[in-house]
């Protein structure tokens, strides 16, 4: 009898593809001819042109830096302390004297303290007209000066940021009332010859004392107009409102 087998029993007798396991998927490798894959090669002339372009950019960058470097070296950064506005405090104070009713203080501090503003405030917001000057200290801190004839307890607390009285400090032969917020801001207050002067800022106490001494000297040389001069050396309590 003949040998009969079912279709399912027939085996695949075709040869496996080269470079791959029998019956498996073909893997990467040489192509059907058995040769390795061909890699593109840049022509020598093209490679030379590419290198020349890169070298050209590098040379151009070096030339640009070399051209600007002398200009930068010939113009060094300024070594000044920064810009200070040219404010003549004495001249502004004289102009404000008539409307103020007293001669505003113009502290002579030489070149150590630099004023950055000097003005007369009408008191439209606070109700207390006052003379104001701002000073930049030698250590780049700030002290603001305020002087008025119409101080009151509420205004005084506003100017000193509600700081409590922590003692007194002598400057210019006067005992100034010292107030400290505890956060770096402090104030020195002096009521003298019918006006109240407040110095406020974050500067050191030494700088406060230097400016305060100059303020006292200005007060002594320019008594308030229209107000009787008090006995030299007398100090009025800053907490009391001076008579207008």
PDB file of C-alpha atoms in Angstrom:
ATOM      1  CA  UNK A   1       0.000   0.000   0.000  1.00  0.00           C
ATOM      2  CA  UNK A   2       1.153   3.521  -0.622  1.00  0.00           C
ATOM      3  CA  UNK A   3       2.444   5.782   2.155  1.00  0.00           C
ATOM      4  CA  UNK A   4      -0.188   8.466   2.773  1.00  0.00           C
ATOM      5  CA  UNK A   5       0.449  11.383   5.171  1.00  0.00           C
ATOM      6  CA  UNK A   6      -1.819  14.321   6.055  1.00  0.00           C
ATOM      7  CA  UNK A   7      -1.029  17.857   5.043  1.00  0.00           C
ATOM      8  CA  UNK A   8      -0.408  18.827   8.677  1.00  0.00           C
ATOM      9  CA  UNK A   9       2.349  16.273   8.877  1.00  0.00           C
ATOM     10  CA  UNK A  10       4.320  17.735   5.970  1.00  0.00           C
ATOM     11  CA  UNK A  11       7.500  19.506   7.058  1.00  0.00           C
ATOM     12  CA  UNK A  12       8.976  22.610   5.509  1.00  0.00           C
ATOM     13  CA  UNK A  13      12.072  21.446   3.768  1.00  0.00           C
ATOM     14  CA  UNK A  14      12.976  24.830   2.261  1.00  0.00           C
ATOM     15  CA  UNK A  15      16.472  26.072   3.218  1.00  0.00           C
ATOM     16  CA  UNK A  16      16.762  28.707   5.928  1.00  0.00           C
ATOM     17  CA  UNK A  17      17.781  32.189   4.972  1.00  0.00           C
ATOM     18  CA  UNK A  18      21.505  32.808   5.273  1.00  0.00           C
ATOM     19  CA  UNK A  19      22.601  34.346   8.567  1.00  0.00           C
ATOM     20  CA  UNK A  20      19.369  33.470  10.412  1.00  0.00           C
ATOM     21  CA  UNK A  21      18.289  30.478  12.486  1.00  0.00           C
ATOM     22  CA  UNK A  22      16.319  27.856  10.692  1.00  0.00           C
ATOM     23  CA  UNK A  23      12.675  28.858  10.431  1.00  0.00           C
ATOM     24  CA  UNK A  24      13.358  32.188  12.332  1.00  0.00           C
ATOM     25  CA  UNK A  25      13.166  35.798  11.249  1.00  0.00           C
ATOM     26  CA  UNK A  26      16.217  37.129   9.426  1.00  0.00           C
ATOM     27  CA  UNK A  27      18.669  39.144  11.582  1.00  0.00           C
ATOM     28  CA  UNK A  28      20.812  42.102  10.748  1.00  0.00           C
ATOM     29  CA  UNK A  29      23.942  41.256   8.918  1.00  0.00           C
ATOM     30  CA  UNK A  30      25.322  41.029   5.420  1.00  0.00           C
ATOM     31  CA  UNK A  31      22.830  41.382   2.603  1.00  0.00           C
ATOM     32  CA  UNK A  32      21.678  38.506   0.375  1.00  0.00           C
ATOM     33  CA  UNK A  33      24.948  38.677  -1.558  1.00  0.00           C
ATOM     34  CA  UNK A  34      26.945  38.083   1.596  1.00  0.00           C
ATOM     35  CA  UNK A  35      28.597  41.566   1.445  1.00  0.00           C
ATOM     36  CA  UNK A  36      28.620  44.034   4.424  1.00  0.00           C
ATOM     37  CA  UNK A  37      26.335  47.127   4.123  1.00  0.00           C
ATOM     38  CA  UNK A  38      27.802  50.049   2.246  1.00  0.00           C
ATOM     39  CA  UNK A  39      28.539  53.166   4.330  1.00  0.00           C
ATOM     40  CA  UNK A  40      28.441  56.614   2.684  1.00  0.00           C
ATOM     41  CA  UNK A  41      31.829  58.255   2.397  1.00  0.00           C
ATOM     42  CA  UNK A  42      32.248  62.090   2.221  1.00  0.00           C
ATOM     43  CA  UNK A  43      34.436  63.103  -0.581  1.00  0.00           C
ATOM     44  CA  UNK A  44      37.771  64.583   0.391  1.00  0.00           C
ATOM     45  CA  UNK A  45      36.949  67.906  -1.260  1.00  0.00           C
ATOM     46  CA  UNK A  46      33.644  68.206   0.618  1.00  0.00           C
ATOM     47  CA  UNK A  47      35.299  67.369   3.925  1.00  0.00           C
ATOM     48  CA  UNK A  48      37.950  69.990   3.254  1.00  0.00           C
ATOM     49  CA  UNK A  49      35.302  72.621   2.524  1.00  0.00           C
ATOM     50  CA  UNK A  50      33.444  71.787   5.789  1.00  0.00           C
ATOM     51  CA  UNK A  51      36.616  72.086   7.857  1.00  0.00           C
ATOM     52  CA  UNK A  52      37.455  75.362   6.140  1.00  0.00           C
ATOM     53  CA  UNK A  53      34.037  76.814   7.082  1.00  0.00           C
ATOM     54  CA  UNK A  54      34.485  75.894  10.758  1.00  0.00           C
ATOM     55  CA  UNK A  55      37.990  77.348  10.854  1.00  0.00           C
ATOM     56  CA  UNK A  56      36.717  80.515   9.195  1.00  0.00           C
ATOM     57  CA  UNK A  57      34.086  81.044  11.893  1.00  0.00           C
ATOM     58  CA  UNK A  58      36.632  80.489  14.658  1.00  0.00           C
ATOM     59  CA  UNK A  59      39.060  82.959  13.090  1.00  0.00           C
ATOM     60  CA  UNK A  60      36.287  85.557  12.661  1.00  0.00           C
ATOM     61  CA  UNK A  61      35.309  85.199  16.327  1.00  0.00           C
ATOM     62  CA  UNK A  62      38.909  85.633  17.485  1.00  0.00           C
ATOM     63  CA  UNK A  63      39.331  88.717  15.298  1.00  0.00           C
ATOM     64  CA  UNK A  64      36.125  90.271  16.700  1.00  0.00           C
ATOM     65  CA  UNK A  65      37.235  89.728  20.305  1.00  0.00           C
ATOM     66  CA  UNK A  66      40.668  91.156  19.527  1.00  0.00           C
ATOM     67  CA  UNK A  67      39.063  94.238  17.990  1.00  0.00           C
ATOM     68  CA  UNK A  68      36.814  95.042  20.993  1.00  0.00           C
ATOM     69  CA  UNK A  69      39.197  94.051  23.803  1.00  0.00           C
ATOM     70  CA  UNK A  70      41.357  97.233  23.625  1.00  0.00           C
ATOM     71  CA  UNK A  71      38.210  99.386  23.808  1.00  0.00           C
ATOM     72  CA  UNK A  72      37.056  97.615  26.973  1.00  0.00           C
ATOM     73  CA  UNK A  73      40.507  97.857  28.566  1.00  0.00           C
ATOM     74  CA  UNK A  74      40.797 101.569  27.784  1.00  0.00           C
ATOM     75  CA  UNK A  75      37.430 102.288  29.461  1.00  0.00           C
ATOM     76  CA  UNK A  76      37.552 100.724  32.935  1.00  0.00           C
ATOM     77  CA  UNK A  77      34.540 100.848  35.218  1.00  0.00           C
ATOM     78  CA  UNK A  78      34.314 104.039  37.281  1.00  0.00           C
ATOM     79  CA  UNK A  79      35.515 103.732  40.841  1.00  0.00           C
ATOM     80  CA  UNK A  80      33.286 106.440  42.296  1.00  0.00           C
ATOM     81  CA  UNK A  81      30.820 106.009  45.160  1.00  0.00           C
ATOM     82  CA  UNK A  82      27.918 106.438  42.780  1.00  0.00           C
ATOM     83  CA  UNK A  83      25.844 109.403  41.754  1.00  0.00           C
ATOM     84  CA  UNK A  84      25.079 112.032  44.383  1.00  0.00           C
ATOM     85  CA  UNK A  85      22.660 114.825  43.453  1.00  0.00           C
ATOM     86  CA  UNK A  86      23.999 118.334  43.906  1.00  0.00           C
ATOM     87  CA  UNK A  87      21.609 119.729  46.517  1.00  0.00           C
ATOM     88  CA  UNK A  88      22.348 122.971  48.342  1.00  0.00           C
ATOM     89  CA  UNK A  89      20.545 122.368  51.623  1.00  0.00           C
ATOM     90  CA  UNK A  90      21.390 125.838  52.993  1.00  0.00           C
ATOM     91  CA  UNK A  91      19.905 127.594  49.966  1.00  0.00           C
ATOM     92  CA  UNK A  92      16.714 125.548  50.078  1.00  0.00           C
ATOM     93  CA  UNK A  93      16.439 126.141  53.832  1.00  0.00           C
ATOM     94  CA  UNK A  94      16.696 129.911  53.374  1.00  0.00           C
ATOM     95  CA  UNK A  95      13.957 129.816  50.748  1.00  0.00           C
ATOM     96  CA  UNK A  96      11.711 127.848  53.097  1.00  0.00           C
ATOM     97  CA  UNK A  97      12.303 130.073  56.135  1.00  0.00           C
ATOM     98  CA  UNK A  98       9.495 132.538  55.410  1.00  0.00           C
ATOM     99  CA  UNK A  99       6.773 129.930  55.025  1.00  0.00           C
ATOM    100  CA  UNK A 100       8.159 127.769  57.826  1.00  0.00           C
ATOM    101  CA  UNK A 101       8.155 130.490  60.454  1.00  0.00           C
ATOM    102  CA  UNK A 102      11.648 129.435  61.573  1.00  0.00           C
ATOM    103  CA  UNK A 103      15.048 128.917  60.005  1.00  0.00           C
ATOM    104  CA  UNK A 104      15.263 125.239  58.999  1.00  0.00           C
ATOM    105  CA  UNK A 105      18.403 123.424  60.050  1.00  0.00           C
ATOM    106  CA  UNK A 106      21.087 122.930  57.422  1.00  0.00           C
ATOM    107  CA  UNK A 107      23.630 120.590  58.970  1.00  0.00           C
ATOM    108  CA  UNK A 108      27.188 121.164  57.782  1.00  0.00           C
ATOM    109  CA  UNK A 109      28.678 117.674  57.457  1.00  0.00           C
ATOM    110  CA  UNK A 110      31.386 118.465  54.912  1.00  0.00           C
ATOM    111  CA  UNK A 111      31.776 115.697  52.338  1.00  0.00           C
ATOM    112  CA  UNK A 112      30.842 112.846  54.661  1.00  0.00           C
ATOM    113  CA  UNK A 113      27.027 112.956  54.488  1.00  0.00           C
ATOM    114  CA  UNK A 114      25.439 113.462  51.077  1.00  0.00           C
ATOM    115  CA  UNK A 115      21.942 115.022  50.942  1.00  0.00           C
ATOM    116  CA  UNK A 116      19.666 113.493  48.320  1.00  0.00           C
ATOM    117  CA  UNK A 117      16.662 115.762  48.926  1.00  0.00           C
ATOM    118  CA  UNK A 118      15.728 118.917  50.830  1.00  0.00           C
ATOM    119  CA  UNK A 119      12.156 120.205  50.834  1.00  0.00           C
ATOM    120  CA  UNK A 120       9.384 121.915  52.737  1.00  0.00           C
ATOM    121  CA  UNK A 121       6.274 119.774  53.188  1.00  0.00           C
ATOM    122  CA  UNK A 122       3.016 121.659  53.682  1.00  0.00           C
ATOM    123  CA  UNK A 123       1.533 118.872  55.843  1.00  0.00           C
ATOM    124  CA  UNK A 124      -1.519 118.336  53.652  1.00  0.00           C
ATOM    125  CA  UNK A 125      -1.579 114.654  54.580  1.00  0.00           C
ATOM    126  CA  UNK A 126      -0.322 114.646  58.170  1.00  0.00           C
ATOM    127  CA  UNK A 127      -1.573 118.067  59.248  1.00  0.00           C
ATOM    128  CA  UNK A 128       1.940 118.963  60.405  1.00  0.00           C
ATOM    129  CA  UNK A 129       4.039 121.138  58.067  1.00  0.00           C
ATOM    130  CA  UNK A 130       7.690 120.196  58.292  1.00  0.00           C
ATOM    131  CA  UNK A 131      11.181 120.670  56.898  1.00  0.00           C
ATOM    132  CA  UNK A 132      12.655 117.433  55.502  1.00  0.00           C
ATOM    133  CA  UNK A 133      16.177 116.468  54.433  1.00  0.00           C
ATOM    134  CA  UNK A 134      17.511 113.036  53.489  1.00  0.00           C
ATOM    135  CA  UNK A 135      21.144 112.083  54.046  1.00  0.00           C
ATOM    136  CA  UNK A 136      23.206 109.217  52.685  1.00  0.00           C
ATOM    137  CA  UNK A 137      25.764 108.294  55.357  1.00  0.00           C
ATOM    138  CA  UNK A 138      29.450 107.421  54.828  1.00  0.00           C
ATOM    139  CA  UNK A 139      28.545 103.740  55.266  1.00  0.00           C
ATOM    140  CA  UNK A 140      25.842 103.931  52.581  1.00  0.00           C
ATOM    141  CA  UNK A 141      22.960 103.955  55.073  1.00  0.00           C
ATOM    142  CA  UNK A 142      20.209 106.547  55.283  1.00  0.00           C
ATOM    143  CA  UNK A 143      19.090 109.097  57.866  1.00  0.00           C
ATOM    144  CA  UNK A 144      16.064 111.280  57.348  1.00  0.00           C
ATOM    145  CA  UNK A 145      15.729 114.631  59.148  1.00  0.00           C
ATOM    146  CA  UNK A 146      12.344 116.178  59.975  1.00  0.00           C
ATOM    147  CA  UNK A 147      11.848 119.506  61.751  1.00  0.00           C
ATOM    148  CA  UNK A 148       8.598 121.250  62.691  1.00  0.00           C
ATOM    149  CA  UNK A 149       7.065 123.789  65.075  1.00  0.00           C
ATOM    150  CA  UNK A 150       3.765 121.895  65.323  1.00  0.00           C
ATOM    151  CA  UNK A 151       4.720 118.475  66.623  1.00  0.00           C
ATOM    152  CA  UNK A 152       2.090 116.457  68.467  1.00  0.00           C
ATOM    153  CA  UNK A 153       2.206 112.994  70.084  1.00  0.00           C
ATOM    154  CA  UNK A 154       0.411 111.268  67.192  1.00  0.00           C
ATOM    155  CA  UNK A 155       2.693 112.783  64.568  1.00  0.00           C
ATOM    156  CA  UNK A 156       5.746 111.956  66.684  1.00  0.00           C
ATOM    157  CA  UNK A 157       4.746 108.296  66.881  1.00  0.00           C
ATOM    158  CA  UNK A 158       4.207 108.208  63.112  1.00  0.00           C
ATOM    159  CA  UNK A 159       7.620 109.677  62.421  1.00  0.00           C
ATOM    160  CA  UNK A 160       9.376 107.240  64.756  1.00  0.00           C
ATOM    161  CA  UNK A 161       7.316 104.202  63.589  1.00  0.00           C
ATOM    162  CA  UNK A 162       5.826 103.734  67.056  1.00  0.00           C
ATOM    163  CA  UNK A 163       9.249 102.870  68.449  1.00  0.00           C
ATOM    164  CA  UNK A 164       9.493 102.911  72.254  1.00  0.00           C
ATOM    165  CA  UNK A 165      11.874 105.193  74.100  1.00  0.00           C
ATOM    166  CA  UNK A 166      15.000 103.175  74.936  1.00  0.00           C
ATOM    167  CA  UNK A 167      17.156 105.881  76.513  1.00  0.00           C
ATOM    168  CA  UNK A 168      19.042 109.050  75.667  1.00  0.00           C
ATOM    169  CA  UNK A 169      22.170 109.787  73.668  1.00  0.00           C
ATOM    170  CA  UNK A 170      24.293 112.890  73.975  1.00  0.00           C
ATOM    171  CA  UNK A 171      25.262 114.590  70.736  1.00  0.00           C
ATOM    172  CA  UNK A 172      26.350 118.170  70.195  1.00  0.00           C
ATOM    173  CA  UNK A 173      26.024 118.880  73.900  1.00  0.00           C
ATOM    174  CA  UNK A 174      22.326 117.908  73.972  1.00  0.00           C
ATOM    175  CA  UNK A 175      20.603 114.825  75.300  1.00  0.00           C
ATOM    176  CA  UNK A 176      18.586 113.364  72.445  1.00  0.00           C
ATOM    177  CA  UNK A 177      15.744 110.969  73.143  1.00  0.00           C
ATOM    178  CA  UNK A 178      16.597 107.590  71.614  1.00  0.00           C
ATOM    179  CA  UNK A 179      13.857 105.383  70.188  1.00  0.00           C
ATOM    180  CA  UNK A 180      14.517 101.925  68.715  1.00  0.00           C
ATOM    181  CA  UNK A 181      12.132  99.611  66.843  1.00  0.00           C
ATOM    182  CA  UNK A 182      14.380  96.599  67.469  1.00  0.00           C
ATOM    183  CA  UNK A 183      14.537  95.858  63.727  1.00  0.00           C
ATOM    184  CA  UNK A 184      17.401  98.185  62.813  1.00  0.00           C
ATOM    185  CA  UNK A 185      15.319 101.336  62.449  1.00  0.00           C
ATOM    186  CA  UNK A 186      15.970 103.912  65.138  1.00  0.00           C
ATOM    187  CA  UNK A 187      15.268 107.572  65.843  1.00  0.00           C
ATOM    188  CA  UNK A 188      16.831 110.402  67.822  1.00  0.00           C
ATOM    189  CA  UNK A 189      14.459 113.179  68.906  1.00  0.00           C
ATOM    190  CA  UNK A 190      15.284 116.657  70.163  1.00  0.00           C
ATOM    191  CA  UNK A 191      12.927 119.523  71.036  1.00  0.00           C
ATOM    192  CA  UNK A 192      14.976 122.702  70.962  1.00  0.00           C
ATOM    193  CA  UNK A 193      14.191 126.431  70.627  1.00  0.00           C
ATOM    194  CA  UNK A 194      10.585 126.041  69.627  1.00  0.00           C
ATOM    195  CA  UNK A 195      11.026 123.216  67.104  1.00  0.00           C
ATOM    196  CA  UNK A 196      11.218 119.438  67.240  1.00  0.00           C
ATOM    197  CA  UNK A 197      13.911 117.661  65.217  1.00  0.00           C
ATOM    198  CA  UNK A 198      13.735 113.942  64.455  1.00  0.00           C
ATOM    199  CA  UNK A 199      16.507 111.885  62.889  1.00  0.00           C
ATOM    200  CA  UNK A 200      15.365 108.456  61.672  1.00  0.00           C
ATOM    201  CA  UNK A 201      16.987 105.646  59.726  1.00  0.00           C
ATOM    202  CA  UNK A 202      18.988 102.439  59.792  1.00  0.00           C
ATOM    203  CA  UNK A 203      22.459 103.936  60.187  1.00  0.00           C
ATOM    204  CA  UNK A 204      24.788 103.232  63.091  1.00  0.00           C
ATOM    205  CA  UNK A 205      24.499 105.213  66.313  1.00  0.00           C
ATOM    206  CA  UNK A 206      27.907 106.740  65.616  1.00  0.00           C
ATOM    207  CA  UNK A 207      26.631 108.143  62.329  1.00  0.00           C
ATOM    208  CA  UNK A 208      23.473 109.364  64.062  1.00  0.00           C
ATOM    209  CA  UNK A 209      25.593 111.165  66.649  1.00  0.00           C
ATOM    210  CA  UNK A 210      27.765 112.822  63.984  1.00  0.00           C
ATOM    211  CA  UNK A 211      24.765 114.179  62.129  1.00  0.00           C
ATOM    212  CA  UNK A 212      22.987 115.145  65.365  1.00  0.00           C
ATOM    213  CA  UNK A 213      25.990 117.221  66.460  1.00  0.00           C
ATOM    214  CA  UNK A 214      25.923 119.089  63.140  1.00  0.00           C
ATOM    215  CA  UNK A 215      22.180 119.674  63.577  1.00  0.00           C
ATOM    216  CA  UNK A 216      22.686 121.199  67.033  1.00  0.00           C
ATOM    217  CA  UNK A 217      25.360 123.502  65.644  1.00  0.00           C
ATOM    218  CA  UNK A 218      22.960 124.672  62.952  1.00  0.00           C
ATOM    219  CA  UNK A 219      20.203 125.216  65.526  1.00  0.00           C
ATOM    220  CA  UNK A 220      22.492 127.347  67.654  1.00  0.00           C
ATOM    221  CA  UNK A 221      23.646 129.493  64.718  1.00  0.00           C
ATOM    222  CA  UNK A 222      20.137 129.956  63.301  1.00  0.00           C
ATOM    223  CA  UNK A 223      17.541 130.483  66.026  1.00  0.00           C
ATOM    224  CA  UNK A 224      13.904 130.119  64.955  1.00  0.00           C
ATOM    225  CA  UNK A 225      12.498 133.314  63.476  1.00  0.00           C
ATOM    226  CA  UNK A 226       9.696 134.835  65.519  1.00  0.00           C
ATOM    227  CA  UNK A 227      10.352 132.578  68.524  1.00  0.00           C
ATOM    228  CA  UNK A 228      12.256 133.673  71.638  1.00  0.00           C
ATOM    229  CA  UNK A 229      15.517 131.870  72.060  1.00  0.00           C
ATOM    230  CA  UNK A 230      15.654 129.626  75.089  1.00  0.00           C
ATOM    231  CA  UNK A 231      18.449 129.508  77.585  1.00  0.00           C
ATOM    232  CA  UNK A 232      21.483 127.765  76.038  1.00  0.00           C
ATOM    233  CA  UNK A 233      21.689 124.193  77.124  1.00  0.00           C
ATOM    234  CA  UNK A 234      17.992 123.878  77.981  1.00  0.00           C
ATOM    235  CA  UNK A 235      16.177 120.880  76.559  1.00  0.00           C
ATOM    236  CA  UNK A 236      12.425 120.521  76.100  1.00  0.00           C
ATOM    237  CA  UNK A 237      10.972 117.052  76.463  1.00  0.00           C
ATOM    238  CA  UNK A 238      10.321 115.650  72.974  1.00  0.00           C
ATOM    239  CA  UNK A 239       7.117 114.061  74.178  1.00  0.00           C
ATOM    240  CA  UNK A 240       5.560 117.470  74.833  1.00  0.00           C
ATOM    241  CA  UNK A 241       4.049 119.347  71.924  1.00  0.00           C
ATOM    242  CA  UNK A 242       5.855 122.664  71.393  1.00  0.00           C
ATOM    243  CA  UNK A 243       3.787 125.814  71.249  1.00  0.00           C
ATOM    244  CA  UNK A 244       3.272 127.070  67.698  1.00  0.00           C
TER     245      UNK A 244
END
